[in-house]
mmCIF file of C-alpha atoms and ligand atoms in Angstrom:
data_model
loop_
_atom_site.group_PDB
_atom_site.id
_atom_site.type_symbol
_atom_site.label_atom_id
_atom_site.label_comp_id
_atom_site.label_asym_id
_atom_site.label_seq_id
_atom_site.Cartn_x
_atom_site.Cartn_y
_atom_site.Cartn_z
ATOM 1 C CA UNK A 1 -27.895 8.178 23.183
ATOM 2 C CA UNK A 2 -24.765 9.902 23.817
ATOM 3 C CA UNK A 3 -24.074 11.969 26.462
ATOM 4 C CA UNK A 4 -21.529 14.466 23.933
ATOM 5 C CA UNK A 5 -22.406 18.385 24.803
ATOM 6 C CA UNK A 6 -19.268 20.412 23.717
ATOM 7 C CA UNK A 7 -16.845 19.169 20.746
ATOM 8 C CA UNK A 8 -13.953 20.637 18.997
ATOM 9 C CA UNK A 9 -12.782 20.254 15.058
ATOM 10 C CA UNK A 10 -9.353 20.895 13.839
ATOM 11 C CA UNK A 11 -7.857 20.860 11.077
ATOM 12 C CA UNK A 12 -4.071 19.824 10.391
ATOM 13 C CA UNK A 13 -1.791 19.425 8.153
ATOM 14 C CA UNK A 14 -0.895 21.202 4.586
ATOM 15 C CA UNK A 15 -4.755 23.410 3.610
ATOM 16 C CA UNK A 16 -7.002 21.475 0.781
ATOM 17 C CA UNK A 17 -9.916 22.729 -0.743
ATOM 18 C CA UNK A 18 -12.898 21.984 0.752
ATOM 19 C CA UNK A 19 -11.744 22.430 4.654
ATOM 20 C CA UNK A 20 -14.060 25.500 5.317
ATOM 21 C CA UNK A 21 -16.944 23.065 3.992
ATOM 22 C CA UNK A 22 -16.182 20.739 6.663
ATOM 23 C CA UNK A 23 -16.259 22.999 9.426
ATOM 24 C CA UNK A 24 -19.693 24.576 8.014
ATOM 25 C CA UNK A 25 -21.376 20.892 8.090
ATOM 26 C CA UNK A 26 -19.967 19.904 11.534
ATOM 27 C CA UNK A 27 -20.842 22.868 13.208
ATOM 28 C CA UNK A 28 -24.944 23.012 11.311
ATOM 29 C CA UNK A 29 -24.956 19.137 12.367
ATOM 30 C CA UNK A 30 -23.669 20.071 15.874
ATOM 31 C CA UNK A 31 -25.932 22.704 16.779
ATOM 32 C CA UNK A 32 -28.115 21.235 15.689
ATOM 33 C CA UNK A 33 -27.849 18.394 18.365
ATOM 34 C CA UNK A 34 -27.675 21.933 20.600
ATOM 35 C CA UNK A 35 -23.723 20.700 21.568
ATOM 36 C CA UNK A 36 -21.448 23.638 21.389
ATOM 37 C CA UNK A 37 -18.313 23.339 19.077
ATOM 38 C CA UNK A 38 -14.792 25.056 19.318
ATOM 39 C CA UNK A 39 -12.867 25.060 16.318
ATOM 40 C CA UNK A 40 -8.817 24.554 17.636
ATOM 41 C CA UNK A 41 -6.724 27.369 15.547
ATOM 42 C CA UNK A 42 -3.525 26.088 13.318
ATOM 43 C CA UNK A 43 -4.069 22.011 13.936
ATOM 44 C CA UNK A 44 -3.662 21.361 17.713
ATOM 45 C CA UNK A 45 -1.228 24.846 18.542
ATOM 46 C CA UNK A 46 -4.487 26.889 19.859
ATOM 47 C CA UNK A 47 -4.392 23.801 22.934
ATOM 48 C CA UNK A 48 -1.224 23.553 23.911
ATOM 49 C CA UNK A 49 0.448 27.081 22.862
ATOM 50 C CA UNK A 50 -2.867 29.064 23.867
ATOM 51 C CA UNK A 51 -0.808 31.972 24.955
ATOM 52 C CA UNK A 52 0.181 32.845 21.335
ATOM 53 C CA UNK A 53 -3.479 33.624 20.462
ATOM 54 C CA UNK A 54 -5.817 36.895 21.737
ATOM 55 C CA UNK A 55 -9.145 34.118 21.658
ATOM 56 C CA UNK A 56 -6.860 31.226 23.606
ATOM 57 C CA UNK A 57 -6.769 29.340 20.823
ATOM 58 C CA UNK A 58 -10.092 27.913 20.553
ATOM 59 C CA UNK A 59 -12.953 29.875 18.220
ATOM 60 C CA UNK A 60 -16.434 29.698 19.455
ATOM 61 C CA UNK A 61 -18.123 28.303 16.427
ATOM 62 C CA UNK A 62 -21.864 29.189 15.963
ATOM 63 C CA UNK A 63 -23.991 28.949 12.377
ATOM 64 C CA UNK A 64 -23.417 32.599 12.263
ATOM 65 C CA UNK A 65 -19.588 32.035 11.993
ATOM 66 C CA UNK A 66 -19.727 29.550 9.218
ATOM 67 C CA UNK A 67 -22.512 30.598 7.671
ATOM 68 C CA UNK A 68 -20.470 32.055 4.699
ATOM 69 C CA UNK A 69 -17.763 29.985 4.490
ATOM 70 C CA UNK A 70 -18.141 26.720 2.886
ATOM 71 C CA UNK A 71 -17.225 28.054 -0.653
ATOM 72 C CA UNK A 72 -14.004 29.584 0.543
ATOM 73 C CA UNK A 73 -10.471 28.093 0.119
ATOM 74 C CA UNK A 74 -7.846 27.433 2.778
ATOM 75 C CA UNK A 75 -9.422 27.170 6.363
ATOM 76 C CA UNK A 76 -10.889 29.559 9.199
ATOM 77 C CA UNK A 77 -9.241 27.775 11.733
ATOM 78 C CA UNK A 78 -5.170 27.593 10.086
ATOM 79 C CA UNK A 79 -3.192 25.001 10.132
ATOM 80 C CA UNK A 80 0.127 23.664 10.582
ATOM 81 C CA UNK A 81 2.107 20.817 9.681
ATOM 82 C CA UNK A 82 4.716 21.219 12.795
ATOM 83 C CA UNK A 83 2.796 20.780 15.494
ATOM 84 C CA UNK A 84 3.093 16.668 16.111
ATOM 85 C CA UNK A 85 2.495 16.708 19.925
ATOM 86 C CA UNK A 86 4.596 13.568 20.562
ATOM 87 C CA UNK A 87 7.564 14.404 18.522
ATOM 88 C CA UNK A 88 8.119 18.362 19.440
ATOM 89 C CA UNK A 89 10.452 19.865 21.103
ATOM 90 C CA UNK A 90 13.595 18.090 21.218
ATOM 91 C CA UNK A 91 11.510 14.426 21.193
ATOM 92 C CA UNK A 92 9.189 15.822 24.357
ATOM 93 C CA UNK A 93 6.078 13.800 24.048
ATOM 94 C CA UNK A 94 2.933 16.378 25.201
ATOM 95 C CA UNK A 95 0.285 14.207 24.413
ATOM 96 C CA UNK A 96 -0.743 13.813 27.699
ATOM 97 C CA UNK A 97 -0.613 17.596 28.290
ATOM 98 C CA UNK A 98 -3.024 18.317 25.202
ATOM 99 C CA UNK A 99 -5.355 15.282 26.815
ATOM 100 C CA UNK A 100 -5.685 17.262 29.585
ATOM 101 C CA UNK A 101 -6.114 20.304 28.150
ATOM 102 C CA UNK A 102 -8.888 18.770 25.892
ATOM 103 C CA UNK A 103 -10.042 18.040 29.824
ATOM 104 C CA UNK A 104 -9.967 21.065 31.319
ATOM 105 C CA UNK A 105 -11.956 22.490 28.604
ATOM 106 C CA UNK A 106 -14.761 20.159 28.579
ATOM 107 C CA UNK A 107 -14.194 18.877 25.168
ATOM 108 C CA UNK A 108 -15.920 15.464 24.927
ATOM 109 C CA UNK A 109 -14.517 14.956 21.518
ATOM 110 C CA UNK A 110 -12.306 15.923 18.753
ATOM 111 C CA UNK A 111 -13.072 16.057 14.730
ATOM 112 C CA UNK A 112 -9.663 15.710 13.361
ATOM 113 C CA UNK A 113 -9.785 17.041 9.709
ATOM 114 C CA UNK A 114 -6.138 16.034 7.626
ATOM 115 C CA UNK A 115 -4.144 13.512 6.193
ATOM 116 C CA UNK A 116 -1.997 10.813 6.683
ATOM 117 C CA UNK A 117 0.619 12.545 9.374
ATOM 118 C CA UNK A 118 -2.575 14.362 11.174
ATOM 119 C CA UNK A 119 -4.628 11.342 11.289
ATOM 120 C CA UNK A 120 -1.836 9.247 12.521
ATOM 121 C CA UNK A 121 -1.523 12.168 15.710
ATOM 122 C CA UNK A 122 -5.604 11.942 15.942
ATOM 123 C CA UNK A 123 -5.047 7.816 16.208
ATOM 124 C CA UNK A 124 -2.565 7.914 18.941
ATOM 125 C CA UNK A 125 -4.680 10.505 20.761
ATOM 126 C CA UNK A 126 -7.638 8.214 20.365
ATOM 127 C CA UNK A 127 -5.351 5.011 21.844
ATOM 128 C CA UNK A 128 -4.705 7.551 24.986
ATOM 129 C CA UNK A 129 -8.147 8.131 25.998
ATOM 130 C CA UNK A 130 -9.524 10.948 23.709
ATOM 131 C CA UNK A 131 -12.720 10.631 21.774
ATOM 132 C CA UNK A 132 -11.641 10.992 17.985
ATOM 133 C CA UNK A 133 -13.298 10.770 14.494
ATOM 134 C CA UNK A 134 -11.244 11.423 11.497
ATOM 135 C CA UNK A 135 -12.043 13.214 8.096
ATOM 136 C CA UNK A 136 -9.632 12.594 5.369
ATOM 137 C CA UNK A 137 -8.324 15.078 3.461
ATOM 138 C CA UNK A 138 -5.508 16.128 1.101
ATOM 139 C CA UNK A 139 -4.772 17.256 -2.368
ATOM 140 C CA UNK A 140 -2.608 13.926 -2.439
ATOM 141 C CA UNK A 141 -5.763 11.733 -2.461
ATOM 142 C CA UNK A 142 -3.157 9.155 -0.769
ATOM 143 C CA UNK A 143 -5.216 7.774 2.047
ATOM 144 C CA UNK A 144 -6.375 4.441 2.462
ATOM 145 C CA UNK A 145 -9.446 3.182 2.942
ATOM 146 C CA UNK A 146 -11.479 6.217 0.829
ATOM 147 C CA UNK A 147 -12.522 6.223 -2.985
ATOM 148 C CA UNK A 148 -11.090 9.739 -2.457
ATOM 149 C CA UNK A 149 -10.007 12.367 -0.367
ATOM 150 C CA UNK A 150 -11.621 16.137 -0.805
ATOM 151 C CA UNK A 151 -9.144 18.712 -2.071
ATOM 152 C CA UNK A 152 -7.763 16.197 -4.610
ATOM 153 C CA UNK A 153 -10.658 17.437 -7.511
ATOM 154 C CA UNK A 154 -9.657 21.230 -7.235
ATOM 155 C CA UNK A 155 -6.245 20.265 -7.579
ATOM 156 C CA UNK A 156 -6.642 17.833 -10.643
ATOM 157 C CA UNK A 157 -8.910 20.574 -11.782
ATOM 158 C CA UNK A 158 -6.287 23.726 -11.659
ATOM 159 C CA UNK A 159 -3.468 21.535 -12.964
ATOM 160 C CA UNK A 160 -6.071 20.650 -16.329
ATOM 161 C CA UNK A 161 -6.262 24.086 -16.432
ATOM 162 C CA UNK A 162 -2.999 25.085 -16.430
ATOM 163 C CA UNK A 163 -1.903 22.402 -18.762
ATOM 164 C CA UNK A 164 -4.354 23.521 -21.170
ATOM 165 C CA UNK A 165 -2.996 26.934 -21.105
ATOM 166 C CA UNK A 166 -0.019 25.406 -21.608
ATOM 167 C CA UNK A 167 -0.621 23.309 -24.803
ATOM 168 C CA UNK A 168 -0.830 27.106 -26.525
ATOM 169 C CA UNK A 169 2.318 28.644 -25.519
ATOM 170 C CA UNK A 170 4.638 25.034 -26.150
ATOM 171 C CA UNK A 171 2.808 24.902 -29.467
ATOM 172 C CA UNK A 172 3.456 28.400 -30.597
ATOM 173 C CA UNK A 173 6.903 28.008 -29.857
ATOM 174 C CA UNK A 174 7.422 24.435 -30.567
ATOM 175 C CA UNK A 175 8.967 23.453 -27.071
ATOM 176 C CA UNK A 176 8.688 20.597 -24.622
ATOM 177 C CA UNK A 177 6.774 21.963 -21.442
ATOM 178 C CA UNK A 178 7.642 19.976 -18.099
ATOM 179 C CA UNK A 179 4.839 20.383 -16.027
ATOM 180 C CA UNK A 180 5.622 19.800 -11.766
ATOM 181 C CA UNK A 181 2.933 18.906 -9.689
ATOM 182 C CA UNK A 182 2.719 18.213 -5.999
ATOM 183 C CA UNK A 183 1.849 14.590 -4.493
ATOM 184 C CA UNK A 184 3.908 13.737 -2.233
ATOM 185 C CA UNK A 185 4.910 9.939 -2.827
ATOM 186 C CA UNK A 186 1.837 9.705 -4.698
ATOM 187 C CA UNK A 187 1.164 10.187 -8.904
ATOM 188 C CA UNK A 188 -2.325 10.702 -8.635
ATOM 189 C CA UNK A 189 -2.653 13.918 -9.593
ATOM 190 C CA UNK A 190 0.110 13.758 -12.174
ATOM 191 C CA UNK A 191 -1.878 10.827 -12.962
ATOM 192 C CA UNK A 192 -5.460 12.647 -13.813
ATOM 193 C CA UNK A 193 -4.039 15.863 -14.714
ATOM 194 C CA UNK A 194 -2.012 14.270 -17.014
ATOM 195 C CA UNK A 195 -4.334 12.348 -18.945
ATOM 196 C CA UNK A 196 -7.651 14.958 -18.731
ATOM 197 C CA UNK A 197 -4.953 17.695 -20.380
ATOM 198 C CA UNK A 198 -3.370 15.191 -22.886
ATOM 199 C CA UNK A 199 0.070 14.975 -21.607
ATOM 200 C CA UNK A 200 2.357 13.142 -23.735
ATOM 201 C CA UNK A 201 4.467 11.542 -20.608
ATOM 202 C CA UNK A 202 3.486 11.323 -17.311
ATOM 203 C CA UNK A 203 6.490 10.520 -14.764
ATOM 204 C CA UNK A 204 4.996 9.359 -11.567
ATOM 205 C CA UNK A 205 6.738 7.866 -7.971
ATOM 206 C CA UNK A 206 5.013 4.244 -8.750
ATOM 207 C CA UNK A 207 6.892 3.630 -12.057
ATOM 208 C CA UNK A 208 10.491 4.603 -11.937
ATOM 209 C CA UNK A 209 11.159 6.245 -15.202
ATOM 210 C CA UNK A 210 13.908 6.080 -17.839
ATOM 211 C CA UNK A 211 15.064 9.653 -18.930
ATOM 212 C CA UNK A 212 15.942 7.690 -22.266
ATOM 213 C CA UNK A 213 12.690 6.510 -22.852
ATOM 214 C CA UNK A 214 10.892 9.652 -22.165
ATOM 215 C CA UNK A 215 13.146 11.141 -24.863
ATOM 216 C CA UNK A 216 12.668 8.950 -27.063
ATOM 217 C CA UNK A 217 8.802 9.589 -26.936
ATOM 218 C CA UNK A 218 8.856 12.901 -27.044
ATOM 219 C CA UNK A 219 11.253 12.948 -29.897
ATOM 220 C CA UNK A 220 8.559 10.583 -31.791
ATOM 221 C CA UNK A 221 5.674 12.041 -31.051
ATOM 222 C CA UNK A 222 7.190 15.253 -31.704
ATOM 223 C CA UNK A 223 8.677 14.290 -34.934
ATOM 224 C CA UNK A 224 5.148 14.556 -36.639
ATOM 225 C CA UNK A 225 4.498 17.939 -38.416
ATOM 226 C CA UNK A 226 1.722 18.412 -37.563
ATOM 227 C CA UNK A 227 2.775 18.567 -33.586
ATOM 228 C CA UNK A 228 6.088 19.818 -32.827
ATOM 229 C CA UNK A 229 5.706 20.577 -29.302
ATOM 230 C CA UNK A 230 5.189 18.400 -26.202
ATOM 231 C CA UNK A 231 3.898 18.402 -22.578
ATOM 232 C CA UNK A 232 5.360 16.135 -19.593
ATOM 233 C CA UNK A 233 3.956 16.175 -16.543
ATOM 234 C CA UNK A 234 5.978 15.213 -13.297
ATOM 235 C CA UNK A 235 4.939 14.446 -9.715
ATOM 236 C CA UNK A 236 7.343 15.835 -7.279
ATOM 237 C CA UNK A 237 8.429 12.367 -5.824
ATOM 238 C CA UNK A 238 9.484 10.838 -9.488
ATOM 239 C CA UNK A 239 12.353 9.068 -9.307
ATOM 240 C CA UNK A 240 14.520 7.711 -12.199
ATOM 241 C CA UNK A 241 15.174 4.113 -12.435
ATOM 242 C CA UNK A 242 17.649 3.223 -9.648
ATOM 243 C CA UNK A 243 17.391 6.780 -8.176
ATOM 244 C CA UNK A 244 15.911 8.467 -5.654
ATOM 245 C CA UNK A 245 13.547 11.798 -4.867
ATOM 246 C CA UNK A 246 14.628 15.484 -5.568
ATOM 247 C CA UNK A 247 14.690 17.118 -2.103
ATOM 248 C CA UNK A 248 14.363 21.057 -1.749
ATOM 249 C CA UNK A 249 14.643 20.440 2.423
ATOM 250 C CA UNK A 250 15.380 17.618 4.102
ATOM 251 C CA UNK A 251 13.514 16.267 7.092
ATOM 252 C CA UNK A 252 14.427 18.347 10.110
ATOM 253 C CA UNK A 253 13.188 17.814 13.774
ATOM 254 C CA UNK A 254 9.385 17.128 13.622
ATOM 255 C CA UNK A 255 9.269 18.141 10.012
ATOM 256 C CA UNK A 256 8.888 16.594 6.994
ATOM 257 C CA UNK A 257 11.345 16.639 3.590
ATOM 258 C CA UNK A 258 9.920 19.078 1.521
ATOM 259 C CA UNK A 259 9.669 17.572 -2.197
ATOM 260 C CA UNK A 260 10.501 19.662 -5.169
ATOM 261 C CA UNK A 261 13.165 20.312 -8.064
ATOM 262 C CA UNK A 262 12.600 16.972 -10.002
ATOM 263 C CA UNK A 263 10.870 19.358 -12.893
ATOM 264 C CA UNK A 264 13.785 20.932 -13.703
ATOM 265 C CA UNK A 265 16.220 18.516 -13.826
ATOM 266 C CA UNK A 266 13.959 16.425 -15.957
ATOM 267 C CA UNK A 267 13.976 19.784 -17.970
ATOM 268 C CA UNK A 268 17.444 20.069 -18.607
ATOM 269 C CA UNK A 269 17.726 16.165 -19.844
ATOM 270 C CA UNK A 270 15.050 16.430 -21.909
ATOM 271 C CA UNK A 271 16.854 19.631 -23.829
ATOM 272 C CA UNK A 272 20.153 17.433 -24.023
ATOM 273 C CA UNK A 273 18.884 14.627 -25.539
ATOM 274 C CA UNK A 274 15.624 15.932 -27.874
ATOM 275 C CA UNK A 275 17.585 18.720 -28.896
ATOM 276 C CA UNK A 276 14.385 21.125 -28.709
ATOM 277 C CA UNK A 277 13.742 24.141 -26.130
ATOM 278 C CA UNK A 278 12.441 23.134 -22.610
ATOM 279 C CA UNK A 279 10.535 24.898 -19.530
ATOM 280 C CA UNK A 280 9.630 23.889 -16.605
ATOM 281 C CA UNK A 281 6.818 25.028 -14.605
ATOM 282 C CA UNK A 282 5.913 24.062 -10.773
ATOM 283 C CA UNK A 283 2.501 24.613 -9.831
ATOM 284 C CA UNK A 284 3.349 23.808 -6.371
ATOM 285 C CA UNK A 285 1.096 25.556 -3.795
ATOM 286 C CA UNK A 286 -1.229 27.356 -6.752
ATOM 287 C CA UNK A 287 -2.769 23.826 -6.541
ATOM 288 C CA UNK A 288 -3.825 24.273 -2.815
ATOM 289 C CA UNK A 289 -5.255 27.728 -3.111
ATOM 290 C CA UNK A 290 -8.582 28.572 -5.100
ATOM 291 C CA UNK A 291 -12.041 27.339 -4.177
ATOM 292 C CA UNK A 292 -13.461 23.999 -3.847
ATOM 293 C CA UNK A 293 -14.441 22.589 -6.772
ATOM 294 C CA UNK A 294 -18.850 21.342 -5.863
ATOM 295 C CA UNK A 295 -17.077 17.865 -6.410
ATOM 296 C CA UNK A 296 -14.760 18.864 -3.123
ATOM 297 C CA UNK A 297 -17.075 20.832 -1.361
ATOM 298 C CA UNK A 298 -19.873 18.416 -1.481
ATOM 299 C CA UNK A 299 -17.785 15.910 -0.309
ATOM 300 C CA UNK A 300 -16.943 18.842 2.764
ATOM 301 C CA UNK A 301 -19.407 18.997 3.716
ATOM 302 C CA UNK A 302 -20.872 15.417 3.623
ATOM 303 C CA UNK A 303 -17.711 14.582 5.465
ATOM 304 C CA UNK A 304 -18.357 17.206 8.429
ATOM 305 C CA UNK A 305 -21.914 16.140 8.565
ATOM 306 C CA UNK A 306 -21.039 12.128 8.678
ATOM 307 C CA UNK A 307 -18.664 12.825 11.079
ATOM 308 C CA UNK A 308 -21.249 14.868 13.784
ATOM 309 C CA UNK A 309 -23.458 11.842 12.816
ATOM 310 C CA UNK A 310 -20.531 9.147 13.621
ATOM 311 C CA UNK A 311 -20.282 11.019 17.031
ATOM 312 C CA UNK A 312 -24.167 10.707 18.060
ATOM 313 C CA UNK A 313 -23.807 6.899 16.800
ATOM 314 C CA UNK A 314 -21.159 6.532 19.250
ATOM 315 C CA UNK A 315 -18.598 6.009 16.957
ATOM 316 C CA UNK A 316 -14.726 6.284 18.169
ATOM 317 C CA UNK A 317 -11.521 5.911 16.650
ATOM 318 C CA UNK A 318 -12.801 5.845 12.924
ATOM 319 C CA UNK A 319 -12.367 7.985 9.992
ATOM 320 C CA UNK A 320 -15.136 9.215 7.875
ATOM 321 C CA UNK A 321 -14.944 7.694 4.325
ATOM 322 C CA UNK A 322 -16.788 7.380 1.243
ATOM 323 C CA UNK A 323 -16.612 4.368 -1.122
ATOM 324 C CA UNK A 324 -19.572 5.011 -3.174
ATOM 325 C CA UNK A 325 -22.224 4.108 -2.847
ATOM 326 C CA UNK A 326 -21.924 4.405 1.084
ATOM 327 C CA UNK A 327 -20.324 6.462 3.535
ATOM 328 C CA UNK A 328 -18.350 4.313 5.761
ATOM 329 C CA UNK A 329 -16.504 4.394 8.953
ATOM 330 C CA UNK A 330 -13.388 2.940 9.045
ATOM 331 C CA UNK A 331 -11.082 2.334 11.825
ATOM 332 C CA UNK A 332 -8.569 4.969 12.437
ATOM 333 C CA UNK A 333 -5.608 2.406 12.728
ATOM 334 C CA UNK A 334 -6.643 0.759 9.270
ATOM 335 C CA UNK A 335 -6.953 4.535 7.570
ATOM 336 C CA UNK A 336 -3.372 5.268 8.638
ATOM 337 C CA UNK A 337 -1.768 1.785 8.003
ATOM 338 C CA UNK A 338 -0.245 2.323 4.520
ATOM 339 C CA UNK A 339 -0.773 5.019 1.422
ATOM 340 C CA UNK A 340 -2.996 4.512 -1.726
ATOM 341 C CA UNK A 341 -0.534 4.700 -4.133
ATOM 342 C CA UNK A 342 -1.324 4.615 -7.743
ATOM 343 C CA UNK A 343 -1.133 1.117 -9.235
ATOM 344 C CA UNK A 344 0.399 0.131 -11.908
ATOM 345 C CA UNK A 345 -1.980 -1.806 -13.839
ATOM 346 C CA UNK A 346 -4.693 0.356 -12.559
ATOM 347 C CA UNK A 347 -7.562 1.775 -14.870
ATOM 348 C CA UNK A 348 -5.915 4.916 -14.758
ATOM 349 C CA UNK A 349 -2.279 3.726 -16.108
ATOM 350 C CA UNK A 350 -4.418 1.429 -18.524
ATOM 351 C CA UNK A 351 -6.151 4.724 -20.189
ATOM 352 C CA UNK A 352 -2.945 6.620 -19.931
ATOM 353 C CA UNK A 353 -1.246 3.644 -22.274
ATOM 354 C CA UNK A 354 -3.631 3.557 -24.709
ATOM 355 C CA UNK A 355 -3.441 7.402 -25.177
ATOM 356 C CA UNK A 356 -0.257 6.575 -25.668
ATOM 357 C CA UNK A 357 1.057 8.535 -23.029
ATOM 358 C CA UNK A 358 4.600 7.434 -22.052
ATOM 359 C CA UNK A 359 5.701 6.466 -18.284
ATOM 360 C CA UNK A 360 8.859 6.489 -18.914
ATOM 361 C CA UNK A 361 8.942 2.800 -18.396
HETATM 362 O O1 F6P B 401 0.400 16.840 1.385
HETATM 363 C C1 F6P B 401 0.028 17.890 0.591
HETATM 364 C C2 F6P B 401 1.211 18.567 0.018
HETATM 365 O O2 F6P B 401 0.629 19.541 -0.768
HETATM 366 C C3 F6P B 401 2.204 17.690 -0.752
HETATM 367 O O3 F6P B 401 1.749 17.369 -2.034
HETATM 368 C C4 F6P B 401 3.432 18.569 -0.741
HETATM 369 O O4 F6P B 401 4.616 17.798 -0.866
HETATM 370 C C5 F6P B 401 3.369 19.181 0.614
HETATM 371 O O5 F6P B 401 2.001 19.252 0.961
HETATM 372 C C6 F6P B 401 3.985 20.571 0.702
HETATM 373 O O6 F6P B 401 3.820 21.052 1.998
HETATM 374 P P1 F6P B 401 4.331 22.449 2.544
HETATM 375 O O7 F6P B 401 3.098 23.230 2.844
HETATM 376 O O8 F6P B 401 5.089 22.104 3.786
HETATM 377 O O9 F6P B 401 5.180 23.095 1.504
#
């Protein structure tokens, strides 16, 4: 037994697909345990800023409120990816201040809905005394410790779609389309995008590409007849051999580097040495938006219900995960201990070889 009665979710960190699913599940599997549940607006800004928001910054949520929701895009509650209590303003740590907070408002536990940098806050709040279960998500699929993260299949899903759309335009006018997708230091959705819309080349942050190499393959494969055009698909964090990231920002005060750029340049060398017309396009933040795919929000709202569940078990400090068949709980300190990055001799790379789809490698 477990003597939880009210509970709050939040969600943190850059919007996925499949958010509003969790927060439907969580608050169903909450009421109906009768506890009461607060959703915290924009990450953990409705605790400690609750000034800036007419409700205080924490939504009453009841069936009624989330009874429509779970197909919807972005989340109810907003997020943020600023608001690291223990690195804001000017270093200040106000973890202990949101603690208390958490405290005052009879919270007996938090759901902590993100990624990596959210459920790295959630761990350290857990370490200082606050009742925490994790659910992963991210677009990025990079977390550790799940088969996969929701918000990564409506994602790989757009970009297909987009690429497909693609194929028409570079084929009509024989050109090499460059194709920028987001990920972070992670290629997996270059990765899966890439080889579900028949890329030719597929530069990811894992293998360090060769600009001459990818030329060369293009030029080949383009050299047929039969296919004059060509499609390239690069994560944000490529990085040529011996090089590092494109940067549009870099990190400032208790915010990340923001990614971004690598498209184009990759654009420009492919034009110098294949000789052919080149455009790049950067889906960017189109591959946030949009509904869940079912994939993403079945995996929602599993996730919100597991992690109720993992509450009235009198589980602590874990994240929710699924590594099929189960559902798992893993610790939140071995979730947030490194990134899954894409390997290199991985099934995935393996298909993308023998569809002879270049790496630049
Ligand atoms: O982590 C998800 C992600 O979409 C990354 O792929 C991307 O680099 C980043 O968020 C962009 O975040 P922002 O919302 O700050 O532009």
């Amino acid at each position: 037994m477990t003597d939880i009665k009210r509970i709050a979710i939040s969600t943190g960190g850059g919007d996925a697909p499949g958010l509003n699913a969790v927060i439907h599940a969580a608050v169903y599997a909450a009421r109906n345990r009768g506890w009461e549940i607060f959703g915290i607006r924009d990450g953990l800004e409705g605790l400690l800023e609750p000034q800036n928001y007419p409700d205080g910054g924490l939504m009453k949520l009841t069936r009624r409120v989330v009874r429509d929701i779970a197909h919807l895009g972005g989340t109810i509650l907003g997020t943020t990816n600023r608001g690291n209590p223990f690195t804001r303003q000017n270093g200040s740590d106000r973890a202990a201040e949101l603690i208390q907070r958490f405290r005052e408002h009879h919270l007996d536990a938090l759901i902590s809905v993100g990624g990596d940098g959210t459920l790295a806050i959630a761990r350290e709040l857990n370490e200082k005394g606050l009742r925490v279960i994790g659910v992963p998500k991210t677009i990025d699929n990079d977390l550790d410790s799940t088969a996969v993260t929701f918000g990564f299949d409506s994602a790989v899903s757009f970009a297909t779609e987009c690429i497909d759309r693609l194929h028409f335009t570079a084929e009509s006018h024989r050109r090499v389309m460059i194709v920028e997708v987001m990920g972070r230091a992670a290629g997996w959705i270059a990765l899966y995008s890439g080889i579900a819309g028949r890329a030719d080349a597929i530069l990811i942050p894992e293998i360090p590409y060769e600009i001459t190499k990818v030329a060369a393959h293009v030029k080949r494969k383009t050299a047929n007849r039969s296919r004059q055009y060509s499609i390239v698909i690069v994560a944000e964090g490529a990085k040529p051999v011996g090089g590092g990231v494109t940067l549009r920002e870099a990190a400032t005060a208790g915010h990340v580097e923001r990614l971004g750029g690598v498209g184009e340049i990759v654009a420009a060398q492919l034009r110098e040495r294949t000789g052919k017309e080149t455009r790049a396009v950067v889906l960017g933040h189109l591959l946030r938006g949009g509904q869940p795919t079912s994939i993403d929000r079945s995996l929602g709202l599993t996730f919100g219900a597991t992690a109720v569940r993992a509450l009235a078990e009198g589980q602590d400090g874990v994240m929710v995960a699924i590594n099929p068949p189960k559902i798992d709980y893993v610790p939140l300190k071995v979730a947030t201990a490194k990134l899954k990055l894409v390997a290199g001799d991985g099934y995935g790379v393996m298909t993308a070889r023998t569809l002879d789809i270049s790496f630049g490698d």
